[in-house]
XYZ file of C-alpha atoms in Angstrom:
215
model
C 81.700 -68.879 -50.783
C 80.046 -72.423 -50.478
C 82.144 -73.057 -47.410
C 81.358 -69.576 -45.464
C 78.054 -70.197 -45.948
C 78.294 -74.143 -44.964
C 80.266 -72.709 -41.841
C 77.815 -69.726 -40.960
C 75.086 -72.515 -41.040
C 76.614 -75.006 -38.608
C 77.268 -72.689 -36.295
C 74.129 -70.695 -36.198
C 72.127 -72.075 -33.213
C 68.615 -71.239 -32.031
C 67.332 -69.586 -28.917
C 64.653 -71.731 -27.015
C 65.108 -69.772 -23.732
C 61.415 -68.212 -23.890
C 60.546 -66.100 -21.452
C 57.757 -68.192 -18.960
C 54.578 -68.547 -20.954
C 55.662 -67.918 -24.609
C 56.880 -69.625 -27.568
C 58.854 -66.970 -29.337
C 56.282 -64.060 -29.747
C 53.459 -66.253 -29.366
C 51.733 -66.627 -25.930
C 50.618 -70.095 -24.333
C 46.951 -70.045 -24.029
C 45.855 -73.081 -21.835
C 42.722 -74.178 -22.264
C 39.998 -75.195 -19.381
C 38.709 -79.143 -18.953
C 35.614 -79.830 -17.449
C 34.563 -83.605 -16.760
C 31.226 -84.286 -14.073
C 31.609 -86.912 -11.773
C 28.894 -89.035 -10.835
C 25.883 -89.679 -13.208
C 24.811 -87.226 -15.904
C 21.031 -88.046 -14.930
C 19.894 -88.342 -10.759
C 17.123 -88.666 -9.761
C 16.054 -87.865 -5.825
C 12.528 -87.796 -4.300
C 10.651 -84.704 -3.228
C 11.836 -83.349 0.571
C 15.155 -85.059 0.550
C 18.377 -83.480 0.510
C 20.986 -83.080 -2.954
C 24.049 -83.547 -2.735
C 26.043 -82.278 -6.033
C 29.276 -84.779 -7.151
C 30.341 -81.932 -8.577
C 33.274 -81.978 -11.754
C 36.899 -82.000 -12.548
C 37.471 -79.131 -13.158
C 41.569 -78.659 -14.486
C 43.709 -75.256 -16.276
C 46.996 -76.403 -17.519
C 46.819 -79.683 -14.910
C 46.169 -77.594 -11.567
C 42.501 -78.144 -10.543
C 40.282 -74.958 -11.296
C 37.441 -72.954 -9.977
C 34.083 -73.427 -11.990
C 30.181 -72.021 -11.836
C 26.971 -73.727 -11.656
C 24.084 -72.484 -13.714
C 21.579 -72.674 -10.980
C 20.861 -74.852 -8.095
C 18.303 -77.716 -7.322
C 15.357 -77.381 -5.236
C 14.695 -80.655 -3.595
C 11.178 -78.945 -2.112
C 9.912 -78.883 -5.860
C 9.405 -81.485 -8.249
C 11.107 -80.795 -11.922
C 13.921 -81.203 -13.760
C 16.950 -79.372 -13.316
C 19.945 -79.174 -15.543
C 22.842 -78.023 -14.450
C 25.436 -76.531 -16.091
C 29.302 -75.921 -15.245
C 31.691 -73.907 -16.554
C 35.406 -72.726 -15.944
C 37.144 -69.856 -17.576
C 40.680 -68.923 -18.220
C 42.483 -65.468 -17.899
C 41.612 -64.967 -21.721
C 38.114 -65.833 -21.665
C 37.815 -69.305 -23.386
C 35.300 -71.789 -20.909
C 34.504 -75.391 -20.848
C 31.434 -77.091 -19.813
C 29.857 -79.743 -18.824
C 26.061 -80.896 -17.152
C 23.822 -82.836 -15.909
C 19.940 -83.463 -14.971
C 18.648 -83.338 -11.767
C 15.103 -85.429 -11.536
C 13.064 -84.055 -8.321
C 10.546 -86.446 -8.259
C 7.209 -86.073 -6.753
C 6.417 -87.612 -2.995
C 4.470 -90.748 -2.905
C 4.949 -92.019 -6.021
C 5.872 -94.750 -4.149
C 2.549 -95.039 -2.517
C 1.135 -95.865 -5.838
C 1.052 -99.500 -6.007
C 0.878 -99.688 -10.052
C 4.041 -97.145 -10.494
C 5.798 -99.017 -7.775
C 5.075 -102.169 -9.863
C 5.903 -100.510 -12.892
C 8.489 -101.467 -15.026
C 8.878 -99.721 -18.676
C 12.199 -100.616 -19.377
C 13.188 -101.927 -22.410
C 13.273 -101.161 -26.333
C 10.990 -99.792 -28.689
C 10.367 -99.770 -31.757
C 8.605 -96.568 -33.888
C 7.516 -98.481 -37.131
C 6.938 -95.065 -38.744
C 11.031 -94.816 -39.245
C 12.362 -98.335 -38.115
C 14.490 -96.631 -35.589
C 14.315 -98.023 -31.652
C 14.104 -95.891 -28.509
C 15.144 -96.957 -25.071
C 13.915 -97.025 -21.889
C 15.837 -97.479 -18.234
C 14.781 -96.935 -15.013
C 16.454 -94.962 -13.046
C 13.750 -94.381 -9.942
C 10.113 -95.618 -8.676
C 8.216 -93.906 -11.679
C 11.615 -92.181 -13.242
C 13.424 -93.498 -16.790
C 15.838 -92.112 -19.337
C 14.567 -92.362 -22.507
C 17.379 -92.620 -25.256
C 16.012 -91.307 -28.791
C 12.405 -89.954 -27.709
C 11.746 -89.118 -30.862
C 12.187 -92.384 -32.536
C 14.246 -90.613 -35.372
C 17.568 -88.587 -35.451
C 17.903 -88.395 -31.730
C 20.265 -91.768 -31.223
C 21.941 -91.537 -28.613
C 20.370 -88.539 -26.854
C 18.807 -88.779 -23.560
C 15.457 -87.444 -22.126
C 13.639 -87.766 -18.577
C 10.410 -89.225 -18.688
C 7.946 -89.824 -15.593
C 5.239 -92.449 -14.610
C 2.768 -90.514 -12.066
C 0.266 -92.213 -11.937
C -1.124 -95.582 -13.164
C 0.418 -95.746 -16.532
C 0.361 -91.971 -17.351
C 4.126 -91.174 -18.997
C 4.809 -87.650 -19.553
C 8.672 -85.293 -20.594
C 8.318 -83.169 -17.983
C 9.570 -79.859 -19.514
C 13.449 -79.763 -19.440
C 16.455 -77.598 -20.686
C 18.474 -80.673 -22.669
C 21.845 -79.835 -24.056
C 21.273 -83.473 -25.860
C 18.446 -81.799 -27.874
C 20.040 -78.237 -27.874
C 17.452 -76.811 -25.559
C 13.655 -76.961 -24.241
C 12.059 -80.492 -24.813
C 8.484 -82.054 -23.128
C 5.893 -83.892 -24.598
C 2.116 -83.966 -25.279
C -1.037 -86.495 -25.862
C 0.884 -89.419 -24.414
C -0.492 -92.729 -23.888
C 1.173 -95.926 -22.607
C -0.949 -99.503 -23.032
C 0.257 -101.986 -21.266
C -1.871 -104.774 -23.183
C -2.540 -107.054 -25.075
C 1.019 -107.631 -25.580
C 2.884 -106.362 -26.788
C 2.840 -102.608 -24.785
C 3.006 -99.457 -26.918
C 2.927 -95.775 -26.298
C 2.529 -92.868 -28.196
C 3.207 -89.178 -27.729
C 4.417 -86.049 -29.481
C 8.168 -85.130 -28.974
C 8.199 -81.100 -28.859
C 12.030 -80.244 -29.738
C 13.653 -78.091 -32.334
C 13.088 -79.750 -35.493
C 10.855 -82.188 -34.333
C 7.629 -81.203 -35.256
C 4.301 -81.760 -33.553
C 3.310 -85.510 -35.151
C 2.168 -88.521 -32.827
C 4.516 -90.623 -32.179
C 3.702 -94.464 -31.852
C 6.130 -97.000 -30.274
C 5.756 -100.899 -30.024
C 8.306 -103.113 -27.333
C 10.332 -105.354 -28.677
């Protein structure tokens, strides 16, 4: 007995020729990649032309087709965000985005936001957590952690109009899970060194001032 069964074993073998697109019973399911080239945040001035970079877009390897969630339009100044997306046969989608700044003609011509510069670090004393700014434009910055809290490495678009008036111009931000803008802000540039204040609206972050102080 120990033998046939030691023989039936050896010479049992198994069957990997799987019809195309299976393993056994089970179906391959291949799942879309979505990558943006370019910048996640641009920023362009009002009247000039867009040009998307576009994404990588792959299914199983082979470049794929994806959709945009709406379009920019360079006539308007705002912030648009973007959104692409491929599918597969069985319904499962990727996506990626970014912002679009449209920023407002002649802000330029203003010889203090031209001169501007609010770059740097800040700190909210209030939690003892820094935010960021870079700019990205005449008048345009990312702001990393607007809220001074929970929001570390999360971007949002801020905007210099005018003299040293700072607003979040509304915007859809998958960093914040949707809608975000701010309210009351102030920036003072001295005595050194500068602070601003403002209040962060975002899910969860309530409607508090805000204080920051450069570092």
């Amino acid at each position: 007995l120990i033998v046939m069964v030691t023989s039936f074993s050896c010479n049992k073998k198994d069957n990997f020729n799987y019809t195309p697109g299976t393993v056994g019973i089970s179906k391959i399911i291949y799942f879309p990649l979505v990558s943006i080239k370019g910048d996640r945040i641009i920023s362009i001035v009002q009247g000039s032309t867009y040009t998307d970079p576009g994404v990588d877009a792959t299914l199983n390897g082979q470049t794929t087709t994806y959709t945009t969630s709406t379009t920019v339009d360079a006539s308007t100044p705002g912030v648009y965000t973007l959104i692409y997306t491929a599918v597969n046969t069985e319904g499962y989608s990727a996506s990626d985005w970014r912002m679009v700044v449209v920023a407002p003609a002649g802000l330029d011509a203003d010889p203090v936001v031209s001169a501007n510069d609010f770059s740097g670090t800040y700190l909210r004393a209030a939690t003892g957590v820094t935010s960021t700014w870079t700019k990205l434009a005449t008048g345009v910055y990312k702001v990393e952690n607007a809220g001074g809290s929970s929001g570390v490495g999360k971007n949002v678009v801020a905007v210099n109009y005018s003299g040293y008036s700072i607003s979040i111009p509304s915007q859809n931000d998958p960093d914040f899970g949707g809608v975000v803008s701010s309210s009351n802000e102030t920036y003072t540039p001295t005595p050194a060194p500068a602070s601003y204040s403002w209040v962060f609206h975002a899910v969860g972050y309530g409607t508090g001032l805000r204080t920051f102080v450069k570092q």
